[in-house]
Amino acid sequence: MNAAPKKPHLPKEDIKVIIRPKDGFNTAGYSVAQIGDCILRATGLKPEEVVKDSIRINERQNIVVVSTPVLERADKYCAMKDFRMGDRTYEVTAYMTAPEDTSKGIIRGIPDYDTPEDIEKSLVNERNPGILHAKRMGRTNHAIIVFQGTYVPRYVYYRSCEYRCVLYKKQYETCYACGGLGHRSDVCPQPQVKRCRGCGSAEPTADHRCEPKCLLCSRDHPTGDRKCKARFKTPYLVKKRQWERKPQENASSERRTENEKRVDDTAAASSGPRARSKSTSRTGNTPMQKEGGQAGSGHPGLFEVSWADTVSGGRAKVEAAPSNANTETNKELAQIKQMLMQLTKDNAKLRDEINALKEENARLKSAGKVTTHVAQIAEVTGEIIESGEEETVPTKRRAIEVDPDCSEKRTHRPESKTKRLQEELELRMEEDKKGLEKKMEDMFGQMTKLMQQQFATMQQQIQQQLGTMQARVGELEAKLSMAVSLPTRGSQASSCGPIKTTAKPYSRPAVTETTEIAGKP
């Protein structure tokens, strides 16, 4: 059986109004159009006025949800006290819900004598800038607070007093009338059906045997009891954070799996020489050598991103360079660290094996001495028995003589084998060490080569700039020499502008010159 398709989301900007019908009204027994017409008649609104409004029925909770973009119409919906369906009038309770971009918190221990206005004034003030609304939860001393945004602070101020604030967790609605889940008893569609809240038996008698079983956690207590740990719903904020965190966790788990796989490959490559046959190790071939002739740890493509590009910042010159090259470099460094750690562990294991072989060698040596001593005792015993045969019964068998040379050869066999294994292990460790040293030398060689190239390029650029500056200085000197030589050429002096002289610019002319101009003798 296919499930019904999920209903579309209501507009986020709209105001949502919850209408809770009472007196046994069953929303599942009527169509949405019938219930909508009853609401319009009760509010006095016309169909052409509510074209942009949306009316939806929640049959599980037995409520009606109205979404409207206009505050005036939302106030009219909230002012409803009852509506008429057929020949019967049903009492209703309507209220506006908090906007979608808000969050809820709870404080406990407010005074019992505070009115709703006192609670509103005590919380909605300058000390609590993020609070939009606050009200008491039923008849308890708890207050539910609506915050702007998705952040719930840990503490709020209630008339200058600090109160611990926790995230609001909605409970699963349990009906005390019919014992069902999803709605409360005030909106129960079947209030005439009586069921035991503990065991769920219909029309229970006063003396019936009740074995309570919770419908939420299946434990031996009434459904929705205070001690039930499953009665709280997961807040939407927590679900949203889990949804946002899930892709990141998946990505991190994939990276972790990738790194573990690379470490396993490194460990397998580093432990590969120990798994090879003795004939292979005697040939002198390096088991950790790559196909290209370069020693490595068995990790393919570990140095595909060169250290030269990392140091010089020349990644922009490569056409296929990724934007997250720094991240890849960090990954490569982490892989190298993991390789070094793995090699260190392998070296420690090899040291332990060598120590164990040394102990075994010492034990075998001591055992060889004991065997030789036993052989000598057996030889002496044989001589005694042989000498005694001449005097006693000749039918007794002679003791078996043990050849000291044979016993000594047998004693030296495990010793030579242990020595050979020790030499092979030392040879492999030396090869691993040489391979690692070669890697480091290659890396530092690449870095040194790149730095030398950079220095050469910088030196060439500096020389070019110096040549350009020298040419410019030569041009300036030539112009300056021309400017200095122009006043001495006579007729060309007028074309080079003012020239500095030693005479004062405003000195009076000589007397002779003045008389000549005036025409006096």
Short mmCIF file of C-alpha atoms in Angstrom, two decimals:
data_model
loop_
_atom_site.label_atom_id
_atom_site.label_comp_id
_atom_site.label_asym_id
_atom_site.label_seq_id
_atom_site.Cartn_x
_atom_site.Cartn_y
_atom_site.Cartn_z
CA MET A 1 0.00 0.00 0.00
CA ASN A 2 1.47 3.32 -1.07
CA ALA A 3 1.60 6.13 1.48
CA ALA A 4 -0.10 9.43 0.77
CA PRO A 5 2.17 12.11 -0.69
CA LYS A 6 3.54 14.67 1.72
CA LYS A 7 1.67 17.95 1.84
CA PRO A 8 3.46 21.09 0.61
CA HIS A 9 4.96 23.49 3.10
CA LEU A 10 2.92 26.50 4.08
CA PRO A 11 4.44 29.91 3.26
CA LYS A 12 7.10 30.82 5.81
CA GLU A 13 6.10 34.49 5.86
CA ASP A 14 2.45 33.74 6.67
CA ILE A 15 0.90 33.86 10.12
CA LYS A 16 -0.29 30.45 11.32
CA VAL A 17 -3.42 30.13 13.44
CA ILE A 18 -4.33 26.89 15.23
CA ILE A 19 -8.05 26.20 15.73
CA ARG A 20 -8.89 23.48 18.27
CA PRO A 21 -12.53 22.35 18.09
CA LYS A 22 -14.07 20.82 21.21
CA ASP A 23 -17.31 19.02 22.19
CA GLY A 24 -16.34 15.90 20.25
CA PHE A 25 -15.97 17.52 16.83
CA ASN A 26 -14.22 15.09 14.47
CA THR A 27 -12.29 16.78 11.65
CA ALA A 28 -12.05 13.48 9.78
CA GLY A 29 -15.85 13.35 9.40
CA TYR A 30 -16.08 16.48 7.23
CA SER A 31 -14.37 17.84 4.16
CA VAL A 32 -11.98 20.77 4.18
CA ALA A 33 -14.47 22.93 2.25
CA GLN A 34 -17.20 22.36 4.84
CA ILE A 35 -14.91 23.26 7.72
CA GLY A 36 -13.60 26.29 5.80
CA ASP A 37 -17.14 27.59 5.21
CA CYS A 38 -17.92 27.23 8.92
CA ILE A 39 -14.81 29.24 9.79
CA LEU A 40 -15.68 31.99 7.29
CA ARG A 41 -19.21 32.27 8.67
CA ALA A 42 -17.89 32.45 12.23
CA THR A 43 -15.34 35.16 11.39
CA GLY A 44 -17.56 37.16 9.00
CA LEU A 45 -14.99 37.02 6.21
CA LYS A 46 -15.96 36.71 2.55
CA PRO A 47 -14.48 34.15 0.15
CA GLU A 48 -12.95 36.83 -2.07
CA GLU A 49 -11.10 38.26 0.95
CA VAL A 50 -9.38 35.01 1.86
CA VAL A 51 -8.08 34.06 -1.57
CA LYS A 52 -4.47 34.04 -0.31
CA ASP A 53 -5.29 32.16 2.91
CA SER A 54 -4.75 28.41 3.31
CA ILE A 55 -6.84 26.06 5.46
CA ARG A 56 -5.47 22.63 6.35
CA ILE A 57 -6.80 19.82 8.54
CA ASN A 58 -4.59 17.73 10.83
CA GLU A 59 -6.68 14.62 11.42
CA ARG A 60 -4.13 13.03 13.77
CA GLN A 61 -4.20 15.95 16.19
CA ASN A 62 -7.85 16.79 15.32
CA ILE A 63 -7.08 20.47 14.72
CA VAL A 64 -7.39 23.02 11.89
CA VAL A 65 -4.43 25.11 10.69
CA VAL A 66 -5.07 28.45 8.94
CA SER A 67 -2.24 30.30 7.18
CA THR A 68 -2.76 33.96 6.26
CA PRO A 69 -0.39 36.76 5.22
CA VAL A 70 -2.57 39.51 6.76
CA LEU A 71 -2.48 40.25 10.49
CA GLU A 72 -6.06 41.59 10.56
CA ARG A 73 -7.47 38.31 9.29
CA ALA A 74 -5.27 36.41 11.75
CA ASP A 75 -6.79 38.45 14.59
CA LYS A 76 -10.29 37.57 13.36
CA TYR A 77 -9.40 33.88 13.28
CA CYS A 78 -8.02 34.09 16.82
CA ALA A 79 -11.17 35.86 18.04
CA MET A 80 -13.33 32.81 17.21
CA LYS A 81 -15.14 31.24 20.15
CA ASP A 82 -17.32 28.72 18.31
CA PHE A 83 -18.61 27.75 14.87
CA ARG A 84 -21.72 25.98 13.69
CA MET A 85 -21.66 22.75 11.70
CA GLY A 86 -25.14 21.62 10.63
CA ASP A 87 -27.55 22.06 13.50
CA ARG A 88 -24.92 21.97 16.24
CA THR A 89 -22.54 24.57 17.61
CA TYR A 90 -19.04 23.56 18.67
CA GLU A 91 -16.77 25.48 20.99
CA VAL A 92 -13.29 26.25 19.61
CA THR A 93 -10.03 27.69 20.88
CA ALA A 94 -7.80 29.61 18.46
CA TYR A 95 -4.32 31.05 18.86
CA MET A 96 -1.38 32.17 16.73
CA THR A 97 1.80 30.11 16.62
CA ALA A 98 5.32 31.44 16.75
CA PRO A 99 6.97 32.34 13.42
CA GLU A 100 9.18 29.77 11.74
CA ASP A 101 12.39 31.77 12.24
CA THR A 102 12.05 31.61 16.03
CA SER A 103 12.94 29.19 18.81
CA LYS A 104 11.45 28.40 22.21
CA GLY A 105 12.87 28.08 25.70
CA ILE A 106 11.53 27.39 29.19
CA ILE A 107 12.27 28.89 32.59
CA ARG A 108 11.03 27.37 35.85
CA GLY A 109 10.09 28.88 39.18
CA ILE A 110 8.26 32.10 38.34
CA PRO A 111 5.89 33.41 41.03
CA ASP A 112 2.34 32.07 41.07
CA TYR A 113 0.86 35.52 41.59
CA ASP A 114 2.31 37.01 38.39
CA THR A 115 -0.30 37.82 35.76
CA PRO A 116 0.29 37.33 32.01
CA GLU A 117 1.01 41.06 31.71
CA ASP A 118 3.59 40.84 34.51
CA ILE A 119 5.30 37.90 32.83
CA GLU A 120 5.39 39.75 29.50
CA LYS A 121 6.87 42.90 31.05
CA SER A 122 9.37 40.95 33.16
CA LEU A 123 10.89 39.19 30.17
CA VAL A 124 10.31 41.34 27.08
CA ASN A 125 12.63 44.27 27.85
CA GLU A 126 16.06 45.70 27.05
CA ARG A 127 17.88 43.13 29.20
CA ASN A 128 16.56 40.36 26.94
CA PRO A 129 16.76 41.79 23.41
CA GLY A 130 16.08 38.46 21.69
CA ILE A 131 12.75 37.69 23.40
CA LEU A 132 9.59 38.29 21.37
CA HIS A 133 6.90 36.86 23.62
CA ALA A 134 6.46 34.98 26.90
CA LYS A 135 3.55 33.31 28.69
CA ARG A 136 2.83 30.88 31.48
CA MET A 137 2.48 27.19 30.67
CA GLY A 138 -1.02 26.33 31.85
CA ARG A 139 -1.27 26.41 35.63
CA THR A 140 2.37 25.65 36.32
CA ASN A 141 5.14 27.96 37.47
CA HIS A 142 6.94 27.51 34.15
CA ALA A 143 7.09 30.16 31.43
CA ILE A 144 7.60 29.46 27.75
CA ILE A 145 9.64 32.10 25.90
CA VAL A 146 9.81 32.80 22.16
CA PHE A 147 13.24 33.95 20.91
CA GLN A 148 14.12 35.62 17.62
CA GLY A 149 16.27 33.31 15.50
CA THR A 150 17.51 29.82 16.24
CA TYR A 151 19.59 30.59 19.34
CA VAL A 152 18.30 29.95 22.87
CA PRO A 153 20.47 31.62 25.55
CA ARG A 154 21.42 29.74 28.69
CA TYR A 155 20.26 32.52 31.02
CA VAL A 156 17.60 35.24 30.86
CA TYR A 157 16.63 38.07 33.20
CA TYR A 158 13.24 37.99 34.92
CA ARG A 159 12.85 41.33 36.73
CA SER A 160 16.66 41.62 37.13
CA CYS A 161 16.88 38.02 38.38
CA GLU A 162 18.86 35.42 36.45
CA TYR A 163 16.90 32.35 35.39
CA ARG A 164 18.32 29.23 33.77
CA CYS A 165 16.73 28.77 30.34
CA VAL A 166 16.57 25.40 28.56
CA LEU A 167 15.44 24.40 25.09
CA TYR A 168 11.72 23.68 24.85
CA LYS A 169 10.89 20.05 24.10
CA LYS A 170 7.36 19.31 23.04
CA GLN A 171 5.72 16.19 24.46
CA TYR A 172 3.78 13.58 22.56
CA GLU A 173 0.12 14.42 23.02
CA THR A 174 -1.78 11.73 24.93
CA CYS A 175 -5.55 11.64 25.30
CA TYR A 176 -6.76 10.73 28.80
CA ALA A 177 -10.28 10.05 27.46
CA CYS A 178 -9.77 7.47 24.69
CA GLY A 179 -6.15 6.61 25.49
CA GLY A 180 -4.94 7.46 21.97
CA LEU A 181 -1.81 9.25 20.86
CA GLY A 182 -1.58 12.43 18.80
CA HIS A 183 -4.28 14.56 20.43
CA ARG A 184 -5.29 15.78 23.85
CA SER A 185 -8.50 15.08 25.67
CA ASP A 186 -9.94 18.58 25.05
CA VAL A 187 -10.06 17.90 21.29
CA CYS A 188 -10.82 14.18 21.48
CA PRO A 189 -13.09 13.21 18.55
CA GLN A 190 -14.59 10.33 20.57
CA PRO A 191 -15.02 11.52 24.14
CA GLN A 192 -17.80 9.01 24.76
CA VAL A 193 -15.38 6.07 24.30
CA LYS A 194 -13.73 5.34 27.62
CA ARG A 195 -10.48 3.44 27.76
CA CYS A 196 -8.11 2.63 30.57
CA ARG A 197 -5.06 4.83 30.30
CA GLY A 198 -2.83 2.09 31.69
CA CYS A 199 -3.77 -1.11 29.89
CA GLY A 200 -5.96 0.35 27.12
CA SER A 201 -8.99 -1.86 27.81
CA ALA A 202 -12.33 -0.45 26.59
CA GLU A 203 -15.00 0.50 29.12
CA PRO A 204 -12.96 -0.60 32.14
CA THR A 205 -14.75 -1.51 35.36
CA ALA A 206 -13.69 -0.30 38.76
CA ASP A 207 -12.32 -3.72 39.78
CA HIS A 208 -10.59 -4.67 36.51
CA ARG A 209 -7.02 -5.89 36.63
CA CYS A 210 -4.81 -3.24 35.08
CA GLU A 211 -1.35 -4.06 33.76
CA PRO A 212 -0.09 -0.73 32.42
CA LYS A 213 1.99 -0.63 29.26
CA CYS A 214 3.28 2.58 27.69
CA LEU A 215 2.60 2.97 23.97
CA LEU A 216 5.76 5.07 23.58
CA CYS A 217 8.44 2.97 25.32
CA SER A 218 6.52 -0.32 26.01
CA ARG A 219 7.38 -0.21 29.73
CA ASP A 220 5.13 -0.94 32.67
CA HIS A 221 3.69 2.53 33.27
CA PRO A 222 0.79 4.53 31.80
CA THR A 223 1.29 6.12 28.40
CA GLY A 224 2.93 9.54 28.63
CA ASP A 225 3.71 9.22 32.35
CA ARG A 226 6.11 11.71 33.92
CA LYS A 227 8.77 9.06 34.41
CA CYS A 228 8.63 8.06 30.73
CA LYS A 229 11.82 9.17 29.01
CA ALA A 230 10.31 8.77 25.53
CA ARG A 231 7.50 11.27 26.00
CA PHE A 232 9.50 14.23 24.66
CA LYS A 233 9.83 14.95 20.95
CA THR A 234 13.15 15.89 19.43
CA PRO A 235 13.15 19.69 18.97
CA TYR A 236 13.26 20.98 15.42
CA LEU A 237 16.48 22.89 16.14
CA VAL A 238 18.20 19.67 17.19
CA LYS A 239 16.93 17.88 14.07
CA LYS A 240 18.12 20.75 11.89
CA ARG A 241 21.59 20.63 13.42
CA GLN A 242 21.67 16.87 12.94
CA TRP A 243 20.69 17.29 9.28
CA GLU A 244 23.38 19.92 8.78
CA ARG A 245 25.96 17.82 10.62
CA LYS A 246 25.21 14.59 8.74
CA PRO A 247 26.91 15.55 5.43
CA GLN A 248 29.96 16.76 7.33
CA GLU A 249 30.12 13.51 9.31
CA ASN A 250 29.76 11.49 6.12
CA ALA A 251 32.56 13.46 4.49
CA SER A 252 34.80 13.10 7.56
CA SER A 253 34.05 9.36 7.79
CA GLU A 254 34.95 8.98 4.11
CA ARG A 255 38.21 10.83 4.67
CA ARG A 256 38.88 8.72 7.77
CA THR A 257 38.22 5.51 5.84
CA GLU A 258 40.49 6.72 3.06
CA ASN A 259 43.27 7.52 5.51
CA GLU A 260 42.85 4.16 7.27
CA LYS A 261 43.03 2.40 3.93
CA ARG A 262 46.21 4.28 3.07
CA VAL A 263 47.69 3.41 6.47
CA ASP A 264 46.78 -0.25 5.92
CA ASP A 265 48.41 -0.13 2.49
CA THR A 266 51.49 1.43 4.04
CA ALA A 267 51.58 -1.20 6.78
CA ALA A 268 51.13 -3.99 4.24
CA ALA A 269 53.90 -2.57 2.08
CA SER A 270 56.25 -2.13 5.04
CA SER A 271 55.52 -5.64 6.38
CA GLY A 272 55.81 -7.17 2.90
CA PRO A 273 59.55 -8.00 3.09
CA ARG A 274 59.03 -10.09 6.22
CA ALA A 275 56.43 -12.19 4.42
CA ARG A 276 58.71 -13.02 1.51
CA SER A 277 60.74 -16.19 1.21
CA LYS A 278 64.34 -16.53 2.33
CA SER A 279 65.56 -16.90 -1.23
CA THR A 280 64.13 -13.53 -2.15
CA SER A 281 65.82 -11.80 0.77
CA ARG A 282 69.18 -13.40 -0.09
CA THR A 283 69.18 -12.02 -3.62
CA GLY A 284 69.66 -8.48 -2.35
CA ASN A 285 66.63 -7.02 -4.12
CA THR A 286 64.88 -4.19 -2.30
CA PRO A 287 61.29 -5.32 -1.65
CA MET A 288 60.10 -1.78 -0.99
CA GLN A 289 61.41 -0.47 -4.32
CA LYS A 290 58.76 0.84 -6.72
CA GLU A 291 58.44 0.02 -10.37
CA GLY A 292 60.02 3.30 -11.38
CA GLY A 293 63.19 2.51 -9.41
CA GLN A 294 62.35 4.87 -6.56
CA ALA A 295 62.08 3.62 -2.99
CA GLY A 296 58.69 4.06 -1.43
CA SER A 297 56.33 2.82 1.17
CA GLY A 298 53.87 1.17 -1.16
CA HIS A 299 51.53 4.15 -1.26
CA PRO A 300 50.74 5.01 -4.89
CA GLY A 301 50.93 8.64 -5.91
CA LEU A 302 52.12 9.94 -2.56
CA PHE A 303 54.37 12.60 -4.07
CA GLU A 304 52.23 13.54 -7.05
CA VAL A 305 51.97 17.09 -5.65
CA SER A 306 55.57 18.28 -5.68
CA TRP A 307 57.12 20.07 -2.74
CA ALA A 308 58.43 22.65 -5.15
CA ASP A 309 54.94 23.83 -6.00
CA THR A 310 54.06 23.91 -2.32
CA VAL A 311 57.06 26.07 -1.33
CA SER A 312 57.18 28.45 -4.27
CA GLY A 313 53.51 29.08 -4.70
CA GLY A 314 53.83 28.13 -8.36
CA ARG A 315 50.59 26.21 -8.32
CA ALA A 316 48.90 29.02 -10.25
CA LYS A 317 51.22 28.30 -13.17
CA VAL A 318 49.95 24.75 -13.51
CA GLU A 319 46.80 24.60 -15.59
CA ALA A 320 45.16 21.73 -13.70
CA ALA A 321 46.07 22.93 -10.21
CA PRO A 322 43.05 22.64 -7.84
CA SER A 323 41.81 25.49 -5.75
CA ASN A 324 42.28 23.55 -2.52
CA ALA A 325 45.99 22.84 -2.98
CA ASN A 326 46.74 23.79 0.60
CA THR A 327 44.36 21.14 1.82
CA GLU A 328 45.98 18.55 -0.41
CA THR A 329 49.41 19.57 0.87
CA ASN A 330 48.22 19.13 4.44
CA LYS A 331 46.88 15.72 3.51
CA GLU A 332 50.22 14.77 1.99
CA LEU A 333 52.03 15.92 5.14
CA ALA A 334 49.62 13.91 7.28
CA GLN A 335 50.25 10.85 5.12
CA ILE A 336 54.01 11.27 5.48
CA LYS A 337 53.61 11.54 9.25
CA GLN A 338 51.51 8.38 9.26
CA MET A 339 54.17 6.61 7.20
CA LEU A 340 56.88 7.68 9.63
CA MET A 341 54.80 6.52 12.57
CA GLN A 342 54.17 3.18 10.88
CA LEU A 343 57.86 2.74 10.12
CA THR A 344 58.68 3.57 13.73
CA LYS A 345 56.22 0.93 14.89
CA ASP A 346 57.69 -1.60 12.48
CA ASN A 347 61.19 -0.83 13.70
CA ALA A 348 60.04 -1.31 17.28
CA LYS A 349 58.51 -4.66 16.35
CA LEU A 350 61.73 -5.69 14.62
CA ARG A 351 63.73 -4.72 17.71
CA ASP A 352 61.42 -6.84 19.85
CA GLU A 353 61.85 -9.76 17.47
CA ILE A 354 65.63 -9.36 17.54
CA ASN A 355 65.62 -9.30 21.34
CA ALA A 356 63.43 -12.39 21.38
CA LEU A 357 65.80 -14.14 18.98
CA LYS A 358 68.75 -13.15 21.14
CA GLU A 359 67.05 -14.63 24.18
CA GLU A 360 66.24 -17.76 22.20
CA ASN A 361 69.85 -17.96 21.08
CA ALA A 362 71.09 -17.68 24.64
CA ARG A 363 68.62 -20.32 25.76
CA LEU A 364 69.73 -22.65 22.98
CA LYS A 365 73.36 -22.10 23.90
CA SER A 366 72.64 -23.03 27.49
CA ALA A 367 70.68 -26.05 26.29
CA GLY A 368 73.66 -27.07 24.12
CA LYS A 369 75.94 -26.95 27.11
CA VAL A 370 73.56 -29.15 29.06
CA THR A 371 73.40 -31.61 26.14
CA THR A 372 77.19 -31.78 25.98
CA HIS A 373 77.33 -32.36 29.72
CA VAL A 374 74.76 -35.13 29.42
CA ALA A 375 76.78 -36.71 26.61
CA GLN A 376 79.88 -36.68 28.75
CA ILE A 377 77.99 -38.25 31.62
CA ALA A 378 76.63 -40.89 29.28
CA GLU A 379 80.17 -41.62 28.02
CA VAL A 380 81.50 -42.02 31.53
CA THR A 381 78.55 -44.20 32.42
CA GLY A 382 79.20 -46.34 29.36
CA GLU A 383 82.83 -46.86 30.42
CA ILE A 384 81.73 -47.85 33.87
CA ILE A 385 79.21 -50.29 32.48
CA GLU A 386 81.79 -51.64 30.03
CA SER A 387 84.31 -52.24 32.81
CA GLY A 388 81.66 -53.86 34.94
CA GLU A 389 80.67 -56.27 32.21
CA GLU A 390 83.92 -58.12 32.50
CA GLU A 391 83.28 -58.92 36.13
CA THR A 392 79.55 -59.54 36.00
CA VAL A 393 77.12 -61.12 33.61
CA PRO A 394 78.27 -60.57 29.98
CA THR A 395 74.71 -60.65 28.63
CA LYS A 396 73.93 -57.05 29.64
CA ARG A 397 73.88 -54.46 26.87
CA ARG A 398 76.43 -51.77 26.67
CA ALA A 399 75.33 -48.11 27.08
CA ILE A 400 75.07 -46.14 23.84
CA GLU A 401 77.99 -43.82 23.38
CA VAL A 402 77.18 -40.29 22.36
CA ASP A 403 79.51 -38.65 19.87
CA PRO A 404 80.47 -35.19 21.22
CA ASP A 405 81.07 -33.87 17.70
CA CYS A 406 77.50 -34.77 16.64
CA SER A 407 75.99 -33.23 19.74
CA GLU A 408 78.03 -30.09 19.20
CA LYS A 409 76.83 -29.87 15.58
CA ARG A 410 73.23 -30.25 16.68
CA THR A 411 73.73 -27.51 19.25
CA HIS A 412 75.17 -25.12 16.69
CA ARG A 413 72.35 -25.62 14.15
CA PRO A 414 69.71 -23.45 15.88
CA GLU A 415 72.41 -20.94 16.73
CA SER A 416 73.39 -20.53 13.08
CA LYS A 417 69.74 -20.35 12.05
CA THR A 418 69.05 -17.63 14.63
CA LYS A 419 72.12 -15.73 13.51
CA ARG A 420 71.02 -15.92 9.88
CA LEU A 421 67.52 -14.66 10.76
CA GLN A 422 69.01 -11.85 12.77
CA GLU A 423 71.23 -10.85 9.86
CA GLU A 424 68.26 -10.90 7.48
CA LEU A 425 66.20 -8.72 9.81
CA GLU A 426 69.05 -6.27 10.23
CA LEU A 427 69.51 -6.19 6.45
CA ARG A 428 65.82 -5.43 5.90
CA MET A 429 65.84 -2.72 8.54
CA GLU A 430 68.87 -1.19 6.88
CA GLU A 431 67.11 -1.30 3.51
CA ASP A 432 64.02 0.39 4.97
CA LYS A 433 66.20 3.04 6.53
CA LYS A 434 68.02 3.65 3.26
CA GLY A 435 64.73 3.90 1.39
CA LEU A 436 63.43 6.51 3.84
CA GLU A 437 66.68 8.45 3.68
CA LYS A 438 66.52 8.40 -0.10
CA LYS A 439 62.99 9.80 -0.01
CA MET A 440 64.01 12.64 2.27
CA GLU A 441 67.05 13.37 0.11
CA ASP A 442 64.87 13.47 -3.01
CA MET A 443 62.41 15.85 -1.36
CA PHE A 444 65.13 18.18 -0.10
CA GLY A 445 66.85 17.97 -3.48
CA GLN A 446 63.66 19.04 -5.22
CA MET A 447 63.19 21.90 -2.77
CA THR A 448 66.82 23.02 -3.18
CA LYS A 449 66.59 22.83 -6.97
CA LEU A 450 63.40 24.87 -7.04
CA MET A 451 64.83 27.49 -4.68
CA GLN A 452 67.90 27.78 -6.88
CA GLN A 453 65.68 28.25 -9.93
CA GLN A 454 63.73 30.93 -8.11
CA PHE A 455 66.92 32.70 -7.04
CA ALA A 456 68.22 32.57 -10.62
CA THR A 457 64.94 33.99 -11.93
CA MET A 458 64.98 36.75 -9.32
CA GLN A 459 68.61 37.55 -10.11
CA GLN A 460 67.81 37.75 -13.82
CA GLN A 461 64.86 40.06 -13.14
CA ILE A 462 67.00 42.27 -10.92
CA GLN A 463 69.67 42.49 -13.59
CA GLN A 464 67.07 43.43 -16.19
CA GLN A 465 65.69 46.12 -13.91
CA LEU A 466 69.21 47.42 -13.24
CA GLY A 467 69.89 47.56 -16.99
CA THR A 468 66.66 49.46 -17.54
CA MET A 469 67.48 51.90 -14.74
CA GLN A 470 71.00 52.43 -16.05
CA ALA A 471 69.66 53.18 -19.54
CA ARG A 472 67.17 55.62 -18.04
CA VAL A 473 69.90 57.32 -16.02
CA GLY A 474 72.01 57.61 -19.19
CA GLU A 475 69.14 59.29 -21.00
CA LEU A 476 68.63 61.72 -18.12
CA GLU A 477 72.34 62.57 -18.06
CA ALA A 478 72.31 63.22 -21.83
CA LYS A 479 69.33 65.54 -21.51
CA LEU A 480 70.96 67.36 -18.62
CA SER A 481 74.19 67.92 -20.56
CA MET A 482 72.22 69.30 -23.51
CA ALA A 483 70.32 71.67 -21.24
CA VAL A 484 73.58 72.96 -19.74
CA SER A 485 75.24 73.52 -23.14
CA LEU A 486 72.31 75.42 -24.78
CA PRO A 487 72.92 78.96 -23.26
CA THR A 488 76.40 79.19 -24.81
CA ARG A 489 75.13 78.85 -28.39
CA GLY A 490 73.85 82.43 -28.85
CA SER A 491 70.71 82.39 -31.02
CA GLN A 492 69.44 79.17 -29.50
CA ALA A 493 69.35 80.65 -26.02
CA SER A 494 65.84 81.99 -26.48
CA SER A 495 64.38 78.55 -26.94
CA CYS A 496 65.42 77.01 -23.66
CA GLY A 497 63.52 79.14 -21.16
CA PRO A 498 64.82 81.24 -18.26
CA ILE A 499 68.45 80.92 -17.26
CA LYS A 500 69.80 81.68 -13.82
CA THR A 501 72.27 84.61 -13.62
CA THR A 502 74.29 86.12 -10.81
CA ALA A 503 72.79 89.61 -11.28
CA LYS A 504 69.80 90.74 -9.27
CA PRO A 505 66.54 90.53 -11.21
CA TYR A 506 65.35 94.00 -10.20
CA SER A 507 68.60 96.11 -10.31
CA ARG A 508 68.48 99.62 -11.75
CA PRO A 509 70.19 100.30 -15.13
CA ALA A 510 73.42 102.30 -15.35
CA VAL A 511 73.37 106.13 -15.61
CA THR A 512 74.86 106.19 -19.09
CA GLU A 513 72.16 104.01 -20.46
CA THR A 514 69.49 106.27 -18.91
CA THR A 515 70.88 109.45 -20.44
CA GLU A 516 71.14 107.91 -23.85
CA ILE A 517 67.50 106.96 -23.76
CA ALA A 518 66.46 110.49 -22.64
CA GLY A 519 68.47 112.20 -25.43
CA LYS A 520 70.65 114.28 -23.12
CA PRO A 521 74.27 115.16 -24.07
#
